[in-house]
């Protein structure tokens, strides 16, 4: 179970954000506890209880940035998300290793996406990987960071969260490598990481970065079975 704190000196706003997080966690099908705090000092006294903190910056007495610095000084190595009405501190957020920076008013889809990613990161990222070769170099690709593999003739392009990498491989070999690893061949050209599927219909899957991947008509029913099985095993991603 994920333990979440929301800290905002405006009580009604704090309660509202906490309620939205609870509702979105239900949609994402993971369990959590959410506590609210109206000052940074209150939060610091309970710091060791939490995996994830949503923190406003513009607070009286001790602002959110100072609260975040104190968190890090107290060896809090979990996730910090700034949720504030000002953009002026966005670069300062790097200094305290913030996981994300959201500007109010925050749309539900943006909050949901950050909450999903934070939940996965807090649970721990799998070390599953494959080793690929390109131009006499070998590289380790961690599967959790791969959104999908795209097949282009004899080449495969691994589309990651931050970059893409192209190498030579046969599709049959790749499918065998990814068997039971949460990937599904939704089209002759795509092997999709089910972890990163945000929504889907009969034509396409929408990933959590907004990319759209086509689903072949003849593979749709099997895709539905695969993603439902994945959700049952991993607690849900939709």
PDB file of N, CA, C and O in Angstrom, residues 106-156:
ATOM      1  N   UNK A 106      -4.666  21.942 -11.773  1.00  0.00           N
ATOM      2  CA  UNK A 106      -4.157  20.740 -12.426  1.00  0.00           C
ATOM      3  C   UNK A 106      -5.322  19.896 -12.948  1.00  0.00           C
ATOM      4  O   UNK A 106      -6.254  19.573 -12.205  1.00  0.00           O
ATOM      5  N   UNK A 107      -5.247  19.552 -14.234  1.00  0.00           N
ATOM      6  CA  UNK A 107      -6.271  18.685 -14.818  1.00  0.00           C
ATOM      7  C   UNK A 107      -6.144  17.284 -14.244  1.00  0.00           C
ATOM      8  O   UNK A 107      -5.052  16.817 -13.913  1.00  0.00           O
ATOM      9  N   UNK A 108      -7.286  16.590 -14.154  1.00  0.00           N
ATOM     10  CA  UNK A 108      -7.283  15.238 -13.598  1.00  0.00           C
ATOM     11  C   UNK A 108      -6.349  14.302 -14.353  1.00  0.00           C
ATOM     12  O   UNK A 108      -5.663  13.475 -13.743  1.00  0.00           O
ATOM     13  N   UNK A 109      -6.299  14.421 -15.687  1.00  0.00           N
ATOM     14  CA  UNK A 109      -5.466  13.513 -16.470  1.00  0.00           C
ATOM     15  C   UNK A 109      -3.986  13.716 -16.173  1.00  0.00           C
ATOM     16  O   UNK A 109      -3.222  12.750 -16.121  1.00  0.00           O
ATOM     17  N   UNK A 110      -3.572  14.971 -15.967  1.00  0.00           N
ATOM     18  CA  UNK A 110      -2.171  15.226 -15.635  1.00  0.00           C
ATOM     19  C   UNK A 110      -1.840  14.688 -14.247  1.00  0.00           C
ATOM     20  O   UNK A 110      -0.796  14.069 -14.037  1.00  0.00           O
ATOM     21  N   UNK A 111      -2.738  14.935 -13.294  1.00  0.00           N
ATOM     22  CA  UNK A 111      -2.518  14.433 -11.939  1.00  0.00           C
ATOM     23  C   UNK A 111      -2.520  12.909 -11.927  1.00  0.00           C
ATOM     24  O   UNK A 111      -1.702  12.269 -11.258  1.00  0.00           O
ATOM     25  N   UNK A 112      -3.419  12.330 -12.702  1.00  0.00           N
ATOM     26  CA  UNK A 112      -3.514  10.863 -12.788  1.00  0.00           C
ATOM     27  C   UNK A 112      -2.235  10.274 -13.376  1.00  0.00           C
ATOM     28  O   UNK A 112      -1.731   9.247 -12.891  1.00  0.00           O
ATOM     29  N   UNK A 113      -1.705  10.900 -14.407  1.00  0.00           N
ATOM     30  CA  UNK A 113      -0.494  10.392 -15.043  1.00  0.00           C
ATOM     31  C   UNK A 113       0.696  10.443 -14.086  1.00  0.00           C
ATOM     32  O   UNK A 113       1.466   9.482 -13.986  1.00  0.00           O
ATOM     33  N   UNK A 114       0.838  11.552 -13.368  1.00  0.00           N
ATOM     34  CA  UNK A 114       1.931  11.673 -12.403  1.00  0.00           C
ATOM     35  C   UNK A 114       1.749  10.666 -11.265  1.00  0.00           C
ATOM     36  O   UNK A 114       2.711  10.031 -10.826  1.00  0.00           O
ATOM     37  N   UNK A 115       0.521  10.509 -10.809  1.00  0.00           N
ATOM     38  CA  UNK A 115       0.245   9.568  -9.726  1.00  0.00           C
ATOM     39  C   UNK A 115       0.561   8.140 -10.156  1.00  0.00           C
ATOM     40  O   UNK A 115       1.154   7.355  -9.400  1.00  0.00           O
ATOM     41  N   UNK A 116       0.206   7.799 -11.388  1.00  0.00           N
ATOM     42  CA  UNK A 116       0.498   6.461 -11.908  1.00  0.00           C
ATOM     43  C   UNK A 116       2.007   6.214 -11.943  1.00  0.00           C
ATOM     44  O   UNK A 116       2.495   5.183 -11.473  1.00  0.00           O
ATOM     45  N   UNK A 117       2.738   7.157 -12.513  1.00  0.00           N
ATOM     46  CA  UNK A 117       4.187   7.000 -12.628  1.00  0.00           C
ATOM     47  C   UNK A 117       4.859   6.960 -11.261  1.00  0.00           C
ATOM     48  O   UNK A 117       5.786   6.188 -11.015  1.00  0.00           O
ATOM     49  N   UNK A 118       4.372   7.809 -10.349  1.00  0.00           N
ATOM     50  CA  UNK A 118       4.941   7.829  -9.005  1.00  0.00           C
ATOM     51  C   UNK A 118       4.685   6.517  -8.282  1.00  0.00           C
ATOM     52  O   UNK A 118       5.557   6.002  -7.569  1.00  0.00           O
ATOM     53  N   UNK A 119       3.487   5.961  -8.472  1.00  0.00           N
ATOM     54  CA  UNK A 119       3.149   4.696  -7.817  1.00  0.00           C
ATOM     55  C   UNK A 119       4.054   3.577  -8.315  1.00  0.00           C
ATOM     56  O   UNK A 119       4.556   2.768  -7.521  1.00  0.00           O
ATOM     57  N   UNK A 120       4.285   3.540  -9.619  1.00  0.00           N
ATOM     58  CA  UNK A 120       5.180   2.521 -10.167  1.00  0.00           C
ATOM     59  C   UNK A 120       6.592   2.691  -9.630  1.00  0.00           C
ATOM     60  O   UNK A 120       7.258   1.722  -9.246  1.00  0.00           O
ATOM     61  N   UNK A 121       7.069   3.938  -9.583  1.00  0.00           N
ATOM     62  CA  UNK A 121       8.435   4.181  -9.131  1.00  0.00           C
ATOM     63  C   UNK A 121       8.581   3.843  -7.645  1.00  0.00           C
ATOM     64  O   UNK A 121       9.587   3.262  -7.225  1.00  0.00           O
ATOM     65  N   UNK A 122       7.583   4.216  -6.862  1.00  0.00           N
ATOM     66  CA  UNK A 122       7.637   3.945  -5.424  1.00  0.00           C
ATOM     67  C   UNK A 122       7.617   2.449  -5.139  1.00  0.00           C
ATOM     68  O   UNK A 122       8.221   1.978  -4.176  1.00  0.00           O
ATOM     69  N   UNK A 123       6.918   1.701  -5.985  1.00  0.00           N
ATOM     70  CA  UNK A 123       6.865   0.251  -5.793  1.00  0.00           C
ATOM     71  C   UNK A 123       8.191  -0.416  -6.151  1.00  0.00           C
ATOM     72  O   UNK A 123       8.465  -1.535  -5.758  1.00  0.00           O
ATOM     73  N   UNK A 124       8.989   0.303  -6.943  1.00  0.00           N
ATOM     74  CA  UNK A 124      10.271  -0.277  -7.368  1.00  0.00           C
ATOM     75  C   UNK A 124      10.198  -0.727  -8.810  1.00  0.00           C
ATOM     76  O   UNK A 124       9.259  -1.391  -9.229  1.00  0.00           O
ATOM     77  N   UNK A 125      11.181  -0.346  -9.578  1.00  0.00           N
ATOM     78  CA  UNK A 125      11.223  -0.679 -11.003  1.00  0.00           C
ATOM     79  C   UNK A 125      11.923  -2.016 -11.201  1.00  0.00           C
ATOM     80  O   UNK A 125      12.951  -2.298 -10.622  1.00  0.00           O
ATOM     81  N   UNK A 126      11.344  -2.832 -12.020  1.00  0.00           N
ATOM     82  CA  UNK A 126      11.928  -4.138 -12.312  1.00  0.00           C
ATOM     83  C   UNK A 126      13.290  -3.984 -12.981  1.00  0.00           C
ATOM     84  O   UNK A 126      13.531  -3.043 -13.742  1.00  0.00           O
ATOM     85  N   UNK A 127      14.185  -4.920 -12.695  1.00  0.00           N
ATOM     86  CA  UNK A 127      15.507  -4.915 -13.324  1.00  0.00           C
ATOM     87  C   UNK A 127      15.553  -5.820 -14.557  1.00  0.00           C
ATOM     88  O   UNK A 127      16.634  -6.059 -15.102  1.00  0.00           O
ATOM     89  N   UNK A 128      14.387  -6.317 -15.002  1.00  0.00           N
ATOM     90  CA  UNK A 128      14.349  -7.141 -16.198  1.00  0.00           C
ATOM     91  C   UNK A 128      14.924  -6.365 -17.382  1.00  0.00           C
ATOM     92  O   UNK A 128      14.592  -5.191 -17.586  1.00  0.00           O
ATOM     93  N   UNK A 129      15.758  -7.024 -18.174  1.00  0.00           N
ATOM     94  CA  UNK A 129      16.383  -6.345 -19.294  1.00  0.00           C
ATOM     95  C   UNK A 129      16.762  -7.356 -20.377  1.00  0.00           C
ATOM     96  O   UNK A 129      16.746  -8.559 -20.159  1.00  0.00           O
ATOM     97  N   UNK A 130      17.066  -6.828 -21.542  1.00  0.00           N
ATOM     98  CA  UNK A 130      17.656  -7.625 -22.613  1.00  0.00           C
ATOM     99  C   UNK A 130      18.941  -6.922 -23.042  1.00  0.00           C
ATOM    100  O   UNK A 130      19.093  -5.711 -22.838  1.00  0.00           O
ATOM    101  N   UNK A 131      19.864  -7.671 -23.593  1.00  0.00           N
ATOM    102  CA  UNK A 131      21.118  -7.112 -24.090  1.00  0.00           C
ATOM    103  C   UNK A 131      21.088  -7.156 -25.610  1.00  0.00           C
ATOM    104  O   UNK A 131      20.845  -8.217 -26.203  1.00  0.00           O
ATOM    105  N   UNK A 132      21.306  -6.019 -26.250  1.00  0.00           N
ATOM    106  CA  UNK A 132      21.238  -5.928 -27.709  1.00  0.00           C
ATOM    107  C   UNK A 132      22.579  -5.449 -28.251  1.00  0.00           C
ATOM    108  O   UNK A 132      23.390  -4.854 -27.524  1.00  0.00           O
ATOM    109  N   UNK A 133      22.813  -5.697 -29.536  1.00  0.00           N
ATOM    110  CA  UNK A 133      24.084  -5.331 -30.165  1.00  0.00           C
ATOM    111  C   UNK A 133      23.845  -4.416 -31.357  1.00  0.00           C
ATOM    112  O   UNK A 133      22.870  -4.598 -32.104  1.00  0.00           O
ATOM    113  N   UNK A 134      24.747  -3.454 -31.533  1.00  0.00           N
ATOM    114  CA  UNK A 134      24.676  -2.536 -32.659  1.00  0.00           C
ATOM    115  C   UNK A 134      26.072  -1.967 -32.896  1.00  0.00           C
ATOM    116  O   UNK A 134      26.693  -1.419 -31.993  1.00  0.00           O
ATOM    117  N   UNK A 135      26.562  -2.129 -34.124  1.00  0.00           N
ATOM    118  CA  UNK A 135      27.871  -1.607 -34.515  1.00  0.00           C
ATOM    119  C   UNK A 135      28.956  -2.015 -33.521  1.00  0.00           C
ATOM    120  O   UNK A 135      29.723  -1.193 -33.012  1.00  0.00           O
ATOM    121  N   UNK A 136      29.011  -3.318 -33.240  1.00  0.00           N
ATOM    122  CA  UNK A 136      30.020  -3.926 -32.370  1.00  0.00           C
ATOM    123  C   UNK A 136      29.930  -3.453 -30.919  1.00  0.00           C
ATOM    124  O   UNK A 136      30.855  -3.648 -30.131  1.00  0.00           O
ATOM    125  N   UNK A 137      28.826  -2.841 -30.570  1.00  0.00           N
ATOM    126  CA  UNK A 137      28.614  -2.422 -29.186  1.00  0.00           C
ATOM    127  C   UNK A 137      27.418  -3.185 -28.621  1.00  0.00           C
ATOM    128  O   UNK A 137      26.480  -3.518 -29.333  1.00  0.00           O
ATOM    129  N   UNK A 138      27.484  -3.480 -27.341  1.00  0.00           N
ATOM    130  CA  UNK A 138      26.384  -4.148 -26.661  1.00  0.00           C
ATOM    131  C   UNK A 138      25.771  -3.185 -25.656  1.00  0.00           C
ATOM    132  O   UNK A 138      26.469  -2.422 -24.991  1.00  0.00           O
ATOM    133  N   UNK A 139      24.441  -3.269 -25.560  1.00  0.00           N
ATOM    134  CA  UNK A 139      23.737  -2.339 -24.675  1.00  0.00           C
ATOM    135  C   UNK A 139      22.643  -3.066 -23.908  1.00  0.00           C
ATOM    136  O   UNK A 139      21.964  -3.935 -24.455  1.00  0.00           O
ATOM    137  N   UNK A 140      22.480  -2.706 -22.647  1.00  0.00           N
ATOM    138  CA  UNK A 140      21.430  -3.274 -21.813  1.00  0.00           C
ATOM    139  C   UNK A 140      20.191  -2.376 -21.893  1.00  0.00           C
ATOM    140  O   UNK A 140      20.275  -1.169 -21.647  1.00  0.00           O
ATOM    141  N   UNK A 141      19.042  -2.960 -22.238  1.00  0.00           N
ATOM    142  CA  UNK A 141      17.779  -2.220 -22.292  1.00  0.00           C
ATOM    143  C   UNK A 141      16.872  -2.710 -21.170  1.00  0.00           C
ATOM    144  O   UNK A 141      16.460  -3.867 -21.149  1.00  0.00           O
ATOM    145  N   UNK A 142      16.575  -1.824 -20.205  1.00  0.00           N
ATOM    146  CA  UNK A 142      15.665  -2.176 -19.121  1.00  0.00           C
ATOM    147  C   UNK A 142      14.229  -2.109 -19.626  1.00  0.00           C
ATOM    148  O   UNK A 142      13.770  -1.080 -20.127  1.00  0.00           O
ATOM    149  N   UNK A 143      13.512  -3.209 -19.486  1.00  0.00           N
ATOM    150  CA  UNK A 143      12.204  -3.349 -20.121  1.00  0.00           C
ATOM    151  C   UNK A 143      11.165  -2.373 -19.583  1.00  0.00           C
ATOM    152  O   UNK A 143      10.286  -1.916 -20.323  1.00  0.00           O
ATOM    153  N   UNK A 144      11.219  -2.038 -18.292  1.00  0.00           N
ATOM    154  CA  UNK A 144      10.233  -1.117 -17.737  1.00  0.00           C
ATOM    155  C   UNK A 144      10.294   0.254 -18.401  1.00  0.00           C
ATOM    156  O   UNK A 144       9.312   0.993 -18.406  1.00  0.00           O
ATOM    157  N   UNK A 145      11.466   0.614 -18.956  1.00  0.00           N
ATOM    158  CA  UNK A 145      11.621   1.931 -19.574  1.00  0.00           C
ATOM    159  C   UNK A 145      11.261   1.930 -21.064  1.00  0.00           C
ATOM    160  O   UNK A 145      11.263   2.990 -21.689  1.00  0.00           O
ATOM    161  N   UNK A 146      10.971   0.761 -21.614  1.00  0.00           N
ATOM    162  CA  UNK A 146      10.609   0.659 -23.033  1.00  0.00           C
ATOM    163  C   UNK A 146       9.104   0.807 -23.197  1.00  0.00           C
ATOM    164  O   UNK A 146       8.325   0.071 -22.589  1.00  0.00           O
ATOM    165  N   UNK A 147       8.679   1.752 -24.018  1.00  0.00           N
ATOM    166  CA  UNK A 147       7.256   1.933 -24.310  1.00  0.00           C
ATOM    167  C   UNK A 147       6.775   0.888 -25.310  1.00  0.00           C
ATOM    168  O   UNK A 147       5.733   0.269 -25.123  1.00  0.00           O
ATOM    169  N   UNK A 148       7.554   0.718 -26.385  1.00  0.00           N
ATOM    170  CA  UNK A 148       7.211  -0.280 -27.401  1.00  0.00           C
ATOM    171  C   UNK A 148       8.416  -0.511 -28.307  1.00  0.00           C
ATOM    172  O   UNK A 148       9.335   0.305 -28.372  1.00  0.00           O
ATOM    173  N   UNK A 149       8.403  -1.652 -28.973  1.00  0.00           N
ATOM    174  CA  UNK A 149       9.382  -1.972 -30.006  1.00  0.00           C
ATOM    175  C   UNK A 149       8.692  -1.843 -31.355  1.00  0.00           C
ATOM    176  O   UNK A 149       7.578  -2.353 -31.546  1.00  0.00           O
ATOM    177  N   UNK A 150       9.358  -1.185 -32.278  1.00  0.00           N
ATOM    178  CA  UNK A 150       8.836  -1.029 -33.636  1.00  0.00           C
ATOM    179  C   UNK A 150       9.717  -1.813 -34.598  1.00  0.00           C
ATOM    180  O   UNK A 150      10.932  -1.649 -34.620  1.00  0.00           O
ATOM    181  N   UNK A 151       9.098  -2.680 -35.401  1.00  0.00           N
ATOM    182  CA  UNK A 151       9.837  -3.537 -36.331  1.00  0.00           C
ATOM    183  C   UNK A 151       9.850  -2.885 -37.704  1.00  0.00           C
ATOM    184  O   UNK A 151       8.788  -2.558 -38.267  1.00  0.00           O
ATOM    185  N   UNK A 152      11.047  -2.691 -38.250  1.00  0.00           N
ATOM    186  CA  UNK A 152      11.200  -2.094 -39.570  1.00  0.00           C
ATOM    187  C   UNK A 152      12.128  -2.979 -40.392  1.00  0.00           C
ATOM    188  O   UNK A 152      13.346  -2.798 -40.377  1.00  0.00           O
ATOM    189  N   UNK A 153      11.552  -3.930 -41.078  1.00  0.00           N
ATOM    190  CA  UNK A 153      12.360  -4.862 -41.847  1.00  0.00           C
ATOM    191  C   UNK A 153      13.209  -5.706 -40.922  1.00  0.00           C
ATOM    192  O   UNK A 153      12.707  -6.395 -40.048  1.00  0.00           O
ATOM    193  N   UNK A 154      14.546  -5.642 -41.084  1.00  0.00           N
ATOM    194  CA  UNK A 154      15.462  -6.396 -40.230  1.00  0.00           C
ATOM    195  C   UNK A 154      15.892  -5.599 -39.004  1.00  0.00           C
ATOM    196  O   UNK A 154      16.646  -6.086 -38.171  1.00  0.00           O
ATOM    197  N   UNK A 155      15.416  -4.358 -38.901  1.00  0.00           N
ATOM    198  CA  UNK A 155      15.784  -3.524 -37.763  1.00  0.00           C
ATOM    199  C   UNK A 155      14.640  -3.419 -36.750  1.00  0.00           C
ATOM    200  O   UNK A 155      13.469  -3.496 -37.111  1.00  0.00           O
ATOM    201  N   UNK A 156      15.017  -3.250 -35.498  1.00  0.00           N
ATOM    202  CA  UNK A 156      14.069  -3.008 -34.419  1.00  0.00           C
ATOM    203  C   UNK A 156      14.421  -1.680 -33.777  1.00  0.00           C
ATOM    204  O   UNK A 156      15.593  -1.413 -33.480  1.00  0.00           O
TER     205      UNK A 156
END
